[in-house]
Short mmCIF file of C-alpha atoms (C1' of nucleotides) in Angstrom, two decimals:
data_model
loop_
_atom_site.label_atom_id
_atom_site.label_comp_id
_atom_site.label_asym_id
_atom_site.label_seq_id
_atom_site.Cartn_x
_atom_site.Cartn_y
_atom_site.Cartn_z
CA MET M 1 63.57 7.21 254.48
CA HIS M 2 61.13 8.33 257.06
CA PRO M 3 60.73 12.12 256.80
CA LEU M 4 60.92 12.59 260.55
CA VAL M 5 64.52 11.40 260.61
CA THR M 6 65.50 14.20 258.30
CA MET M 7 66.81 16.69 260.81
CA ARG M 8 69.59 14.51 262.07
CA ARG M 9 72.31 15.97 259.82
CA MET M 10 74.88 17.96 261.64
CA SER M 11 75.84 21.48 260.86
CA PRO M 12 79.51 22.06 259.85
CA LYS M 13 81.89 20.69 262.47
CA ARG M 14 82.23 23.27 265.08
CA GLY M 15 83.40 23.20 268.66
CA GLY M 16 83.92 19.81 270.13
CA THR M 17 87.19 18.69 271.59
CA GLY M 18 87.44 16.13 268.84
CA PRO M 19 90.48 15.74 266.66
CA HIS M 20 89.03 17.93 263.90
CA THR M 21 91.11 21.00 264.53
CA PRO M 22 93.40 22.62 261.94
CA GLY M 23 96.75 20.91 261.65
CA ALA M 24 95.32 17.86 263.28
CA ILE M 25 95.88 15.73 260.21
CA TRP M 26 99.52 15.52 261.28
CA LEU M 27 98.62 14.39 264.77
CA ARG M 28 96.14 11.68 263.82
CA THR M 29 97.69 8.22 263.59
CA ARG M 30 96.87 6.66 260.28
CA ALA M 31 95.45 3.22 260.15
CA PRO M 32 98.23 0.88 259.02
CA GLY M 33 98.01 -0.86 255.69
CA ARG M 34 96.65 2.20 254.03
CA ASN M 35 97.54 3.24 250.55
CA THR M 36 98.63 -0.09 249.17
CA GLY M 37 98.95 0.47 245.51
CA SER M 38 95.87 2.71 245.27
CA GLU M 39 95.77 5.36 242.62
CA LEU M 40 95.28 8.17 245.07
CA SER M 41 97.76 9.03 247.75
CA ARG M 42 98.24 11.93 250.17
CA GLU M 43 101.09 13.11 248.00
CA ARG M 44 99.08 13.15 244.81
CA ILE M 45 96.21 14.84 246.64
CA ALA M 46 98.54 17.46 248.12
CA ASP M 47 100.04 18.26 244.73
CA ALA M 48 96.64 18.47 243.06
CA THR M 49 95.40 20.75 245.81
CA VAL M 50 98.34 23.07 245.29
CA THR M 51 97.60 23.14 241.56
CA VAL M 52 93.95 23.97 242.01
CA LEU M 53 94.73 26.64 244.60
CA ASP M 54 97.31 28.23 242.35
CA ARG M 55 94.81 28.27 239.50
CA ASP M 56 91.54 29.06 241.20
CA GLY M 57 92.48 30.65 244.49
CA MET M 58 91.31 29.80 248.00
CA SER M 59 87.65 30.38 247.27
CA GLY M 60 87.91 28.38 244.09
CA LEU M 61 88.99 25.20 245.82
CA SER M 62 86.13 22.78 246.25
CA LEU M 63 86.20 19.06 246.81
CA ARG M 64 84.24 18.56 243.63
CA ARG M 65 86.67 20.63 241.60
CA LEU M 66 89.70 18.94 243.12
CA ALA M 67 88.17 15.54 242.56
CA THR M 68 87.64 16.30 238.88
CA THR M 69 91.30 17.13 238.33
CA LEU M 70 92.11 13.79 239.99
CA ASN M 71 89.65 11.88 237.85
CA VAL M 72 87.75 10.73 240.83
CA HIS M 73 84.47 11.46 242.54
CA ALA M 74 84.32 14.08 245.26
CA THR M 75 83.27 11.70 247.96
CA THR M 76 86.27 9.50 247.25
CA LEU M 77 88.53 12.05 248.82
CA TYR M 78 86.97 11.32 252.18
CA TRP M 79 88.77 8.02 252.23
CA HIS M 80 92.12 9.80 252.31
CA VAL M 81 91.22 12.89 254.23
CA ALA M 82 88.80 13.74 256.98
CA THR M 83 87.95 17.26 256.12
CA ARG M 84 88.46 20.08 253.63
CA ASP M 85 90.78 21.64 256.18
CA ASP M 86 93.04 18.64 255.89
CA LEU M 87 93.56 19.49 252.25
CA LEU M 88 94.80 22.90 253.19
CA ASP M 89 97.25 21.50 255.72
CA LEU M 90 98.52 19.10 253.06
CA ALA M 91 98.93 21.84 250.44
CA LEU M 92 100.56 24.26 252.85
CA ASP M 93 103.14 21.75 253.96
CA ALA M 94 103.90 21.02 250.32
CA VAL M 95 104.78 24.70 249.88
CA PHE M 96 107.13 24.56 252.85
CA GLY M 97 108.74 21.58 251.16
CA GLU M 98 109.81 23.91 248.34
CA VAL M 99 112.06 25.86 250.67
CA VAL M 100 115.51 24.40 250.14
CA LEU M 101 117.65 24.10 253.23
CA PRO M 102 121.46 24.14 253.05
CA GLU M 103 123.04 20.82 253.97
CA THR M 104 125.26 22.35 256.60
CA HIS M 105 124.96 25.45 258.71
CA ALA M 106 127.00 28.49 257.79
CA HIS M 107 129.74 29.89 260.05
CA ASP M 108 127.70 33.03 260.46
CA TRP M 109 124.24 32.20 261.79
CA THR M 110 122.76 35.36 260.25
CA HIS M 111 123.56 33.92 256.83
CA ASP M 112 121.45 30.87 257.65
CA ILE M 113 118.61 32.98 258.90
CA THR M 114 118.50 35.57 256.16
CA GLY M 115 118.93 32.86 253.53
CA TYR M 116 116.01 30.96 255.01
CA MET M 117 113.85 34.02 255.23
CA HIS M 118 114.41 34.88 251.59
CA GLY M 119 113.78 31.29 250.60
CA LEU M 120 110.54 31.05 252.54
CA ARG M 121 109.35 34.39 251.14
CA THR M 122 110.01 33.24 247.59
CA ALA M 123 108.19 29.92 248.08
CA LEU M 124 105.14 31.59 249.67
CA LEU M 125 104.95 34.25 247.00
CA GLN M 126 104.89 31.54 244.35
CA HIS M 127 101.57 30.39 245.83
CA PRO M 128 99.64 33.56 246.67
CA TRP M 129 97.13 31.77 248.85
CA SER M 130 99.79 30.32 251.14
CA GLY M 131 100.83 33.38 253.13
CA ALA M 132 97.39 34.04 254.63
CA LEU M 133 96.91 30.34 255.14
CA ALA M 134 100.21 29.94 256.94
CA SER M 135 99.27 32.65 259.41
CA SER M 136 95.92 31.05 260.13
CA ARG M 137 96.96 27.60 261.37
CA PRO M 138 99.61 25.71 263.30
CA LEU M 139 102.47 24.62 261.11
CA LEU M 140 102.89 21.00 262.11
CA GLY M 141 103.55 19.19 258.84
CA PRO M 142 106.87 17.37 258.38
CA ASN M 143 108.24 19.93 256.00
CA ALA M 144 107.35 22.87 258.19
CA LEU M 145 108.77 21.11 261.23
CA ALA M 146 112.01 20.45 259.43
CA ARG M 147 112.28 24.16 258.56
CA ALA M 148 111.51 25.10 262.16
CA GLU M 149 114.19 22.72 263.31
CA PHE M 150 116.70 24.37 260.99
CA VAL M 151 115.91 27.81 262.35
CA HIS M 152 115.97 26.67 265.96
CA ALA M 153 119.30 24.92 265.45
CA ALA M 154 120.83 27.99 263.88
CA LEU M 155 119.61 30.24 266.70
CA ALA M 156 120.68 27.77 269.38
CA SER M 157 124.20 27.59 267.94
CA ALA M 158 124.23 31.37 267.97
CA GLY M 159 123.66 31.34 271.67
CA PHE M 160 119.93 31.78 272.10
CA THR M 161 118.30 29.68 274.74
CA GLU M 162 114.89 29.16 276.35
CA LEU M 163 112.41 31.97 275.92
CA ASP M 164 114.84 33.97 273.81
CA LEU M 165 115.17 31.08 271.42
CA THR M 166 111.49 30.46 271.04
CA ALA M 167 110.67 34.18 270.76
CA ALA M 168 113.40 34.72 268.18
CA ALA M 169 112.26 31.77 266.05
CA ALA M 170 108.64 32.90 266.23
CA ALA M 171 109.53 36.45 265.32
CA ILE M 172 111.48 35.26 262.27
CA SER M 173 108.72 32.98 261.02
CA ASN M 174 106.01 35.55 261.75
CA TYR M 175 107.89 38.28 259.97
CA VAL M 176 108.20 36.38 256.70
CA ILE M 177 104.69 34.99 256.78
CA GLY M 178 103.20 38.30 257.81
CA THR M 179 104.93 40.35 255.12
CA VAL M 180 104.01 37.84 252.43
CA ALA M 181 100.39 37.76 253.60
CA THR M 182 100.27 41.56 253.46
CA GLU M 183 101.96 41.68 250.07
CA THR M 184 99.63 39.14 248.46
CA SER M 185 96.56 40.73 250.07
CA TRP M 186 97.42 43.90 248.22
CA GLN M 187 97.68 42.21 244.85
CA HIS M 188 94.24 43.37 243.77
CA VAL M 189 94.55 46.79 245.26
CA ASP M 190 97.78 47.10 243.32
CA GLU M 191 95.81 47.31 240.13
CA THR M 192 95.64 50.86 238.96
CA PRO M 193 91.95 51.77 239.48
CA ALA M 194 91.94 50.55 243.11
CA ARG M 195 95.27 52.19 243.81
CA GLN M 196 94.00 55.44 242.39
CA ALA M 197 90.90 55.25 244.53
CA LEU M 198 93.10 54.72 247.60
CA ASN M 199 95.31 57.68 246.77
CA GLU M 200 92.34 59.91 246.29
CA HIS M 201 90.82 58.62 249.51
CA LEU M 202 93.97 59.39 251.48
CA HIS M 203 94.43 62.83 250.03
CA HIS M 204 90.79 63.67 250.42
CA HIS M 205 91.17 62.95 254.14
CA ALA M 206 94.62 64.47 254.39
CA ALA M 207 93.52 66.27 257.51
CA LEU M 208 92.88 62.99 259.27
CA TYR M 209 95.98 61.25 257.99
CA PRO M 210 98.68 63.90 257.62
CA THR M 211 101.62 61.53 257.85
CA LEU M 212 100.06 58.76 255.79
CA ALA M 213 99.09 61.19 253.06
CA THR M 214 102.75 62.17 252.55
CA GLN M 215 103.84 58.59 252.53
CA PRO M 216 104.26 56.98 249.13
CA PRO M 217 101.84 54.08 248.95
CA PRO M 218 103.41 50.67 248.39
CA ILE M 219 104.33 50.00 244.80
CA ASP M 220 104.90 46.55 243.42
CA THR M 221 108.61 46.87 243.01
CA THR M 222 109.24 48.12 246.51
CA TRP M 223 107.84 45.13 248.40
CA GLU M 224 111.15 43.29 248.36
CA ALA M 225 113.12 46.35 249.46
CA HIS M 226 110.73 46.83 252.37
CA PHE M 227 111.02 43.18 253.28
CA THR M 228 114.78 43.27 253.35
CA ARG M 229 114.83 46.49 255.36
CA GLY M 230 112.54 45.14 258.04
CA MET M 231 114.52 41.93 258.14
CA THR M 232 117.62 44.01 258.87
CA PHE M 233 115.83 45.69 261.75
CA LEU M 234 114.86 42.38 263.22
CA LEU M 235 118.29 40.84 262.89
CA ALA M 236 119.90 43.94 264.38
CA GLY M 237 117.66 43.48 267.41
CA LEU M 238 118.59 39.82 267.67
CA THR M 239 122.34 40.42 267.53
CA ALA M 240 121.98 43.24 270.02
CA GLN M 241 120.35 40.81 272.40
CA LEU M 242 123.17 38.30 271.94
CA SER M 243 125.95 40.79 272.66
CA ARG M 244 124.10 41.94 275.77
CA ASP M 245 124.23 38.35 277.03
CA GLN M 246 127.96 37.87 276.60
CA MET V 1 61.52 31.03 233.16
CA HIS V 2 62.71 29.34 230.06
CA PRO V 3 64.91 26.38 231.00
CA LEU V 4 67.54 27.23 228.44
CA VAL V 5 68.39 30.43 230.20
CA THR V 6 69.27 28.51 233.29
CA MET V 7 73.04 28.38 232.96
CA ARG V 8 73.54 32.08 232.97
CA ARG V 9 74.33 32.36 236.69
CA MET V 10 77.87 33.23 237.46
CA SER V 11 80.16 31.29 239.70
CA PRO V 12 81.54 33.12 242.78
CA LYS V 13 83.17 36.37 241.84
CA ARG V 14 86.63 35.67 240.78
CA GLY V 15 89.19 37.57 238.76
CA GLY V 16 87.86 40.62 237.07
CA THR V 17 89.37 44.01 237.61
CA GLY V 18 86.10 45.14 239.05
CA PRO V 19 85.80 46.83 242.42
CA HIS V 20 85.06 43.55 244.26
CA THR V 21 88.38 43.11 245.92
CA PRO V 22 88.94 42.79 249.67
CA GLY V 23 89.02 46.15 251.40
CA ALA V 24 87.28 47.71 248.48
CA ILE V 25 84.25 48.65 250.49
CA TRP V 26 86.30 51.55 251.82
CA LEU V 27 87.22 52.73 248.35
CA ARG V 28 83.80 52.63 246.79
CA THR V 29 81.95 55.91 246.89
CA ARG V 30 78.55 55.49 248.49
CA ALA V 31 75.53 56.84 246.73
CA PRO V 32 74.45 59.96 248.60
CA GLY V 33 71.18 59.98 250.43
CA ARG V 34 71.72 56.52 251.76
CA ASN V 35 70.73 55.44 255.19
CA THR V 36 68.17 58.04 255.89
CA GLY V 37 66.51 56.83 259.02
CA SER V 38 66.50 53.21 257.99
CA GLU V 39 66.65 50.57 260.65
CA LEU V 40 69.79 49.02 259.33
CA SER V 41 73.10 50.90 259.04
CA ARG V 42 76.65 49.96 258.36
CA GLU V 43 77.40 50.46 262.01
CA ARG V 44 74.61 48.17 263.18
CA ILE V 45 75.67 45.58 260.59
CA ALA V 46 79.31 45.85 261.61
CA ASP V 47 78.47 45.37 265.26
CA ALA V 48 76.19 42.41 264.60
CA THR V 49 78.84 40.79 262.42
CA VAL V 50 81.38 41.09 265.22
CA THR V 51 78.87 39.51 267.62
CA VAL V 52 78.15 36.57 265.30
CA LEU V 53 81.86 36.05 264.59
CA ASP V 54 82.68 36.08 268.30
CA ARG V 55 79.95 33.52 268.95
CA ASP V 56 80.13 31.23 265.91
CA GLY V 57 83.60 31.79 264.50
CA MET V 58 84.58 32.58 260.94
CA SER V 59 83.00 29.48 259.40
CA GLY V 60 79.85 30.09 261.38
CA LEU V 61 79.17 33.47 259.82
CA SER V 62 76.59 33.28 257.10
CA LEU V 63 74.39 36.00 255.69
CA ARG V 64 71.34 34.06 256.73
CA ARG V 65 72.56 33.75 260.35
CA LEU V 66 73.60 37.39 260.49
CA ALA V 67 70.30 38.51 259.05
CA THR V 68 68.45 36.55 261.71
CA THR V 69 70.18 38.38 264.50
CA LEU V 70 69.27 41.61 262.81
CA ASN V 71 65.62 40.60 262.42
CA VAL V 72 65.83 40.97 258.73
CA HIS V 73 65.95 38.73 255.67
CA ALA V 74 69.27 37.60 254.30
CA THR V 75 68.85 39.30 250.97
CA THR V 76 68.18 42.64 252.65
CA LEU V 77 71.85 42.86 253.57
CA TYR V 78 72.68 43.30 249.91
CA TRP V 79 71.22 46.75 250.01
CA HIS V 80 73.89 47.83 252.49
CA VAL V 81 76.78 45.71 251.40
CA ALA V 82 77.95 44.29 248.12
CA THR V 83 79.50 41.03 249.25
CA ARG V 84 80.14 38.78 252.22
CA ASP V 85 83.68 40.04 252.16
CA ASP V 86 82.46 43.53 252.83
CA LEU V 87 81.06 42.30 256.12
CA LEU V 88 84.48 41.04 257.13
CA ASP V 89 86.03 44.39 256.30
CA LEU V 90 83.40 46.14 258.37
CA ALA V 91 83.86 43.82 261.38
CA LEU V 92 87.62 43.97 261.25
CA ASP V 93 87.69 47.74 261.22
CA ALA V 94 85.35 47.73 264.18
CA VAL V 95 87.97 45.70 266.11
CA PHE V 96 90.63 48.24 265.25
CA GLY V 97 88.28 50.83 266.62
CA GLU V 98 88.59 49.21 270.05
CA VAL V 99 92.28 50.10 270.19
CA VAL V 100 92.45 53.28 272.24
CA LEU V 101 95.00 55.82 271.09
CA PRO V 102 96.53 58.32 273.51
CA GLU V 103 95.51 61.92 272.85
CA THR V 104 99.07 63.13 272.65
CA HIS V 105 102.29 61.46 271.72
CA ALA V 106 104.70 60.51 274.49
CA HIS V 107 108.16 62.08 274.87
CA ASP V 108 109.67 58.70 274.23
CA TRP V 109 108.43 57.30 270.93
CA THR V 110 109.04 53.71 272.08
CA HIS V 111 106.34 54.24 274.70
CA ASP V 112 103.84 55.11 272.03
CA ILE V 113 104.82 52.14 269.94
CA THR V 114 104.92 49.49 272.67
CA GLY V 115 101.68 50.87 274.10
CA TYR V 116 100.04 50.60 270.75
CA MET V 117 101.36 47.10 270.17
CA HIS V 118 99.98 45.89 273.45
CA GLY V 119 96.70 47.59 272.81
CA LEU V 120 96.30 46.09 269.35
CA ARG V 121 97.22 42.64 270.63
CA THR V 122 94.57 42.88 273.37
CA ALA V 123 91.86 43.96 270.97
CA LEU V 124 92.69 41.27 268.43
CA LEU V 125 92.79 38.55 271.10
CA GLN V 126 89.35 39.59 272.26
CA HIS V 127 88.03 38.53 268.85
CA PRO V 128 89.87 35.28 267.99
CA TRP V 129 88.90 35.43 264.32
CA SER V 130 90.40 38.88 263.78
CA GLY V 131 94.11 38.07 263.75
CA ALA V 132 93.99 35.68 260.81
CA LEU V 133 91.56 38.03 259.08
CA ALA V 134 93.81 41.06 259.55
CA SER V 135 96.71 39.30 257.93
CA SER V 136 94.62 38.30 254.93
CA ARG V 137 93.43 41.67 253.66
CA PRO V 138 94.47 45.30 253.25
CA LEU V 139 93.61 47.39 256.28
CA LEU V 140 91.94 50.39 254.78
CA GLY V 141 89.04 51.15 257.07
CA PRO V 142 88.92 54.48 258.86
CA ASN V 143 89.83 53.02 262.25
CA ALA V 144 92.75 51.03 260.87
CA LEU V 145 93.98 54.07 258.96
CA ALA V 146 93.82 56.23 262.08
CA ARG V 147 95.98 53.63 263.95
CA ALA V 148 98.38 53.52 261.06
CA GLU V 149 98.57 57.29 261.10
CA PHE V 150 99.43 57.20 264.78
CA VAL V 151 102.26 54.73 264.28
CA HIS V 152 103.63 56.58 261.26
CA ALA V 153 103.59 59.87 263.13
CA ALA V 154 105.38 58.40 266.14
CA LEU V 155 108.04 56.84 263.90
CA ALA V 156 108.42 60.01 261.83
CA SER V 157 108.96 62.09 264.92
CA ALA V 158 111.57 59.57 266.07
CA GLY V 159 113.49 60.31 262.92
CA PHE V 160 112.47 57.56 260.49
CA THR V 161 111.93 58.62 256.91
CA GLU V 162 111.06 57.12 253.55
CA LEU V 163 111.68 53.43 253.17
CA ASP V 164 112.80 53.11 256.77
CA LEU V 165 109.58 54.60 258.00
CA THR V 166 107.35 52.40 255.88
CA ALA V 167 109.35 49.28 256.67
CA ALA V 168 109.33 50.01 260.39
CA ALA V 169 105.60 50.61 260.45
CA ALA V 170 104.92 47.47 258.47
CA ALA V 171 107.19 45.40 260.72
CA ILE V 172 105.37 46.65 263.81
CA SER V 173 101.94 45.96 262.45
CA ASN V 174 102.94 42.61 261.02
CA TYR V 175 104.54 41.56 264.27
CA VAL V 176 101.42 42.12 266.35
CA ILE V 177 99.03 40.67 263.83
CA GLY V 178 101.28 37.70 263.07
CA THR V 179 101.77 36.74 266.68
CA VAL V 180 98.09 37.01 267.46
CA ALA V 181 97.19 34.93 264.44
CA THR V 182 99.60 32.28 265.55
CA GLU V 183 98.39 32.34 269.11
CA THR V 184 94.76 32.03 268.20
CA SER V 185 95.47 29.34 265.62
CA TRP V 186 96.93 27.24 268.45
CA GLN V 187 93.87 27.62 270.60
CA HIS V 188 92.55 24.18 269.75
CA VAL V 189 95.89 22.52 269.81
CA ASP V 190 96.35 23.95 273.24
CA GLU V 191 93.71 21.56 274.54
CA THR V 192 95.36 18.72 276.31
CA PRO V 193 94.71 15.77 273.98
CA ALA V 194 96.04 17.56 270.90
CA ARG V 195 99.00 18.94 272.85
CA GLN V 196 99.82 15.47 274.07
CA ALA V 197 99.64 14.10 270.55
CA LEU V 198 102.05 16.83 269.41
CA ASN V 199 104.49 16.10 272.20
CA GLU V 200 104.50 12.41 271.40
CA HIS V 201 104.88 13.18 267.73
CA LEU V 202 107.94 15.37 268.35
CA HIS V 203 109.62 12.98 270.70
CA HIS V 204 108.89 10.05 268.46
CA HIS V 205 110.76 11.86 265.69
CA ALA V 206 113.41 13.22 268.01
CA ALA V 207 116.08 12.13 265.53
CA LEU V 208 114.57 14.43 262.87
CA TYR V 209 113.93 17.34 265.20
CA PRO V 210 116.67 17.30 267.85
CA THR V 211 116.44 20.97 268.78
CA LEU V 212 112.66 21.18 268.58
CA ALA V 213 112.29 18.09 270.77
CA THR V 214 114.23 19.82 273.57
CA GLN V 215 112.22 22.95 273.21
CA PRO V 216 109.29 23.36 275.56
CA PRO V 217 106.15 23.62 273.44
CA PRO V 218 104.17 26.84 273.82
CA ILE V 219 101.97 26.89 276.87
CA ASP V 220 99.04 29.20 277.25
CA THR V 221 100.58 31.42 279.85
CA THR V 222 103.79 31.98 277.97
CA TRP V 223 102.29 33.58 274.85
CA GLU V 224 102.42 37.03 276.35
CA ALA V 225 106.01 36.65 277.56
CA HIS V 226 107.02 35.55 274.08
CA PHE V 227 105.20 38.45 272.54
CA THR V 228 106.92 40.97 274.77
CA ARG V 229 110.32 39.42 274.21
CA GLY V 230 110.01 39.51 270.42
CA MET V 231 108.75 43.07 270.59
CA THR V 232 111.90 43.96 272.53
CA PHE V 233 114.04 42.45 269.77
CA LEU V 234 112.22 44.43 267.12
CA LEU V 235 112.46 47.72 269.01
CA ALA V 236 116.12 47.15 269.71
CA GLY V 237 116.65 46.78 266.00
CA LEU V 238 114.71 49.97 265.31
CA THR V 239 116.61 52.06 267.79
CA ALA V 240 119.90 50.63 266.52
CA GLN V 241 118.96 51.89 263.08
CA LEU V 242 118.21 55.32 264.44
CA SER V 243 121.49 55.74 266.25
CA ARG V 244 123.33 54.63 263.12
CA ASP V 245 121.70 57.47 261.22
CA GLN V 246 122.71 60.18 263.64
"C1'" DA Q 1 65.05 54.35 249.58
"C1'" DC Q 2 64.72 50.19 251.55
"C1'" DC Q 3 62.94 45.38 252.27
"C1'" DT Q 4 60.92 40.68 250.80
"C1'" DG Q 5 60.62 36.08 248.48
"C1'" DA Q 6 61.66 32.91 245.25
"C1'" DA Q 7 65.07 30.93 242.75
"C1'" DC Q 8 69.84 29.40 241.05
"C1'" DA Q 9 74.09 27.16 241.20
"C1'" DC Q 10 76.76 25.86 244.07
"C1'" DC Q 11 78.88 23.90 248.72
"C1'" DG Q 12 80.91 20.03 252.59
"C1'" DT Q 13 79.74 15.86 254.47
"C1'" DT Q 14 77.37 11.23 255.48
"C1'" DC Q 15 76.21 6.83 254.40
"C1'" DA Q 16 74.92 2.59 252.18
"C1'" DA Q 17 76.48 0.15 248.46
"C1'" DG Q 18 79.59 -1.68 245.20
"C1'" DT Q 19 84.35 -4.13 243.92
"C1'" DA X 1 91.04 -1.45 251.06
"C1'" DC X 2 89.31 1.69 248.16
"C1'" DC X 3 85.70 3.95 245.18
"C1'" DT X 4 80.78 5.30 243.72
"C1'" DG X 5 76.10 7.56 243.98
"C1'" DA X 6 72.46 9.50 246.09
"C1'" DA X 7 71.08 12.46 249.44
"C1'" DC X 8 71.01 16.24 253.13
"C1'" DA X 9 71.42 20.66 254.94
"C1'" DC X 10 73.37 24.20 254.00
"C1'" DC X 11 75.73 28.26 251.20
"C1'" DG X 12 76.31 33.39 248.46
"C1'" DT X 13 74.07 35.96 245.20
"C1'" DT X 14 70.52 37.73 241.69
"C1'" DC X 15 66.40 39.68 240.52
"C1'" DA X 16 61.65 41.00 240.23
"C1'" DA X 17 58.44 42.66 243.25
"C1'" DG X 18 56.58 45.05 247.01
"C1'" DT X 19 56.13 49.54 250.11
#
DNA sequence: ACCTGAACACCGTTCAAGT
DNA sequence: ACCTGAACACCGTTCAAGT
């Protein structure tokens, strides 16, 4: 009440070694006895967050807006979640949950890997906010970990070990997430006026960018072809490494 | 003044085919006669933005804070820039400007490419916010375009054409940006308490994640080794493709 | 051409209080 | 154990006004 106490509010959580770091929701131990028959649950919140993000985009997600779609008040969410960032971790792991894994590994490990890469790409593209998000935070949710386990297992059975195994798994994951992030980031530029402005820009500076100016700019329908081509490069490099070992 | 007119304010720019899309600052034609001897300039603003981002992080960048370091009022920035997003495009391209390109291409194109990849990685790591940012928006600034031109030229001279050329260039750029984004996103998890929590989490669920549980979790000093290894994989795949063509 | 100042419609988060 | 309501300290952005 006293006006002099007014300045005590903290600015947005920053720094601090505390547990409020992205991905940390997975590492915090939940108090037992939570969630007994309450209306809200992490699952419902995760799903609702995905829905709002799909509809309104990353900048359209606010606690107030999310709360409305859950028929609840904004501050209620803080009982289930510590931070807005937690919501993003929840939503992102839900997307990873959409990637279907085969029940058994294929004879040919490259089948497992290319199948997974296509599956992950499809899931991420379904939720245009998820690619950029996935490249901005550690992927520690149960669904993401299960996918990582699948990839590691496939690579291990192929013969990769130690640093090679980790580097290969990272390269695979990064490739998919990176290409999807790029692709979705171009979604607005893909609209004709922006694309035209870009073309004019490049040709106007053709002296500076001789090679780029000749290059056809990405067109919607070629994203997948480019993805598959680059995936081929990467897998060729991986198999080359294997045969060098044997 | 009249209270009934109050609701007319718009919510944050969303949708709309208008020119307010990420990266668009580069595609907008500036009114001529701008910036004649004024104190502020795009360059000064870009540099200040980088400084604030380095110091306060992505969530710590606000127009008010940036304006303060420029000794100017927040609303003044709108004369030079249309949107907060424009600031990010400006800052990101400044980081690309830190990547030094060799004056001439090497005899061996892989030297050019690996040199560039290391250089880009170093620059992005210097500004921990830049990796995630780079994977979230089109890279259309003059500095980014010049780097892209360099990579395309090196690959073209190596013999890549058409789809192979574009896919190879994209894979190279994505690989660096993706690995840096991952590495920086782990910076907080790398602190001991969080890392310990993660280790316990993985071992506690060892049944679910048998392969992951055996895997040594990333340690600060191994990031570069992993980066270099994955780069080797990618380049092996690229050279394999070349020799198949000939 | 460039900068200021006031104002609007939002934010995330805390905390005391209800059931 | 879970939800509400009021409040705080911020935001980005617009617009009329100054020089």
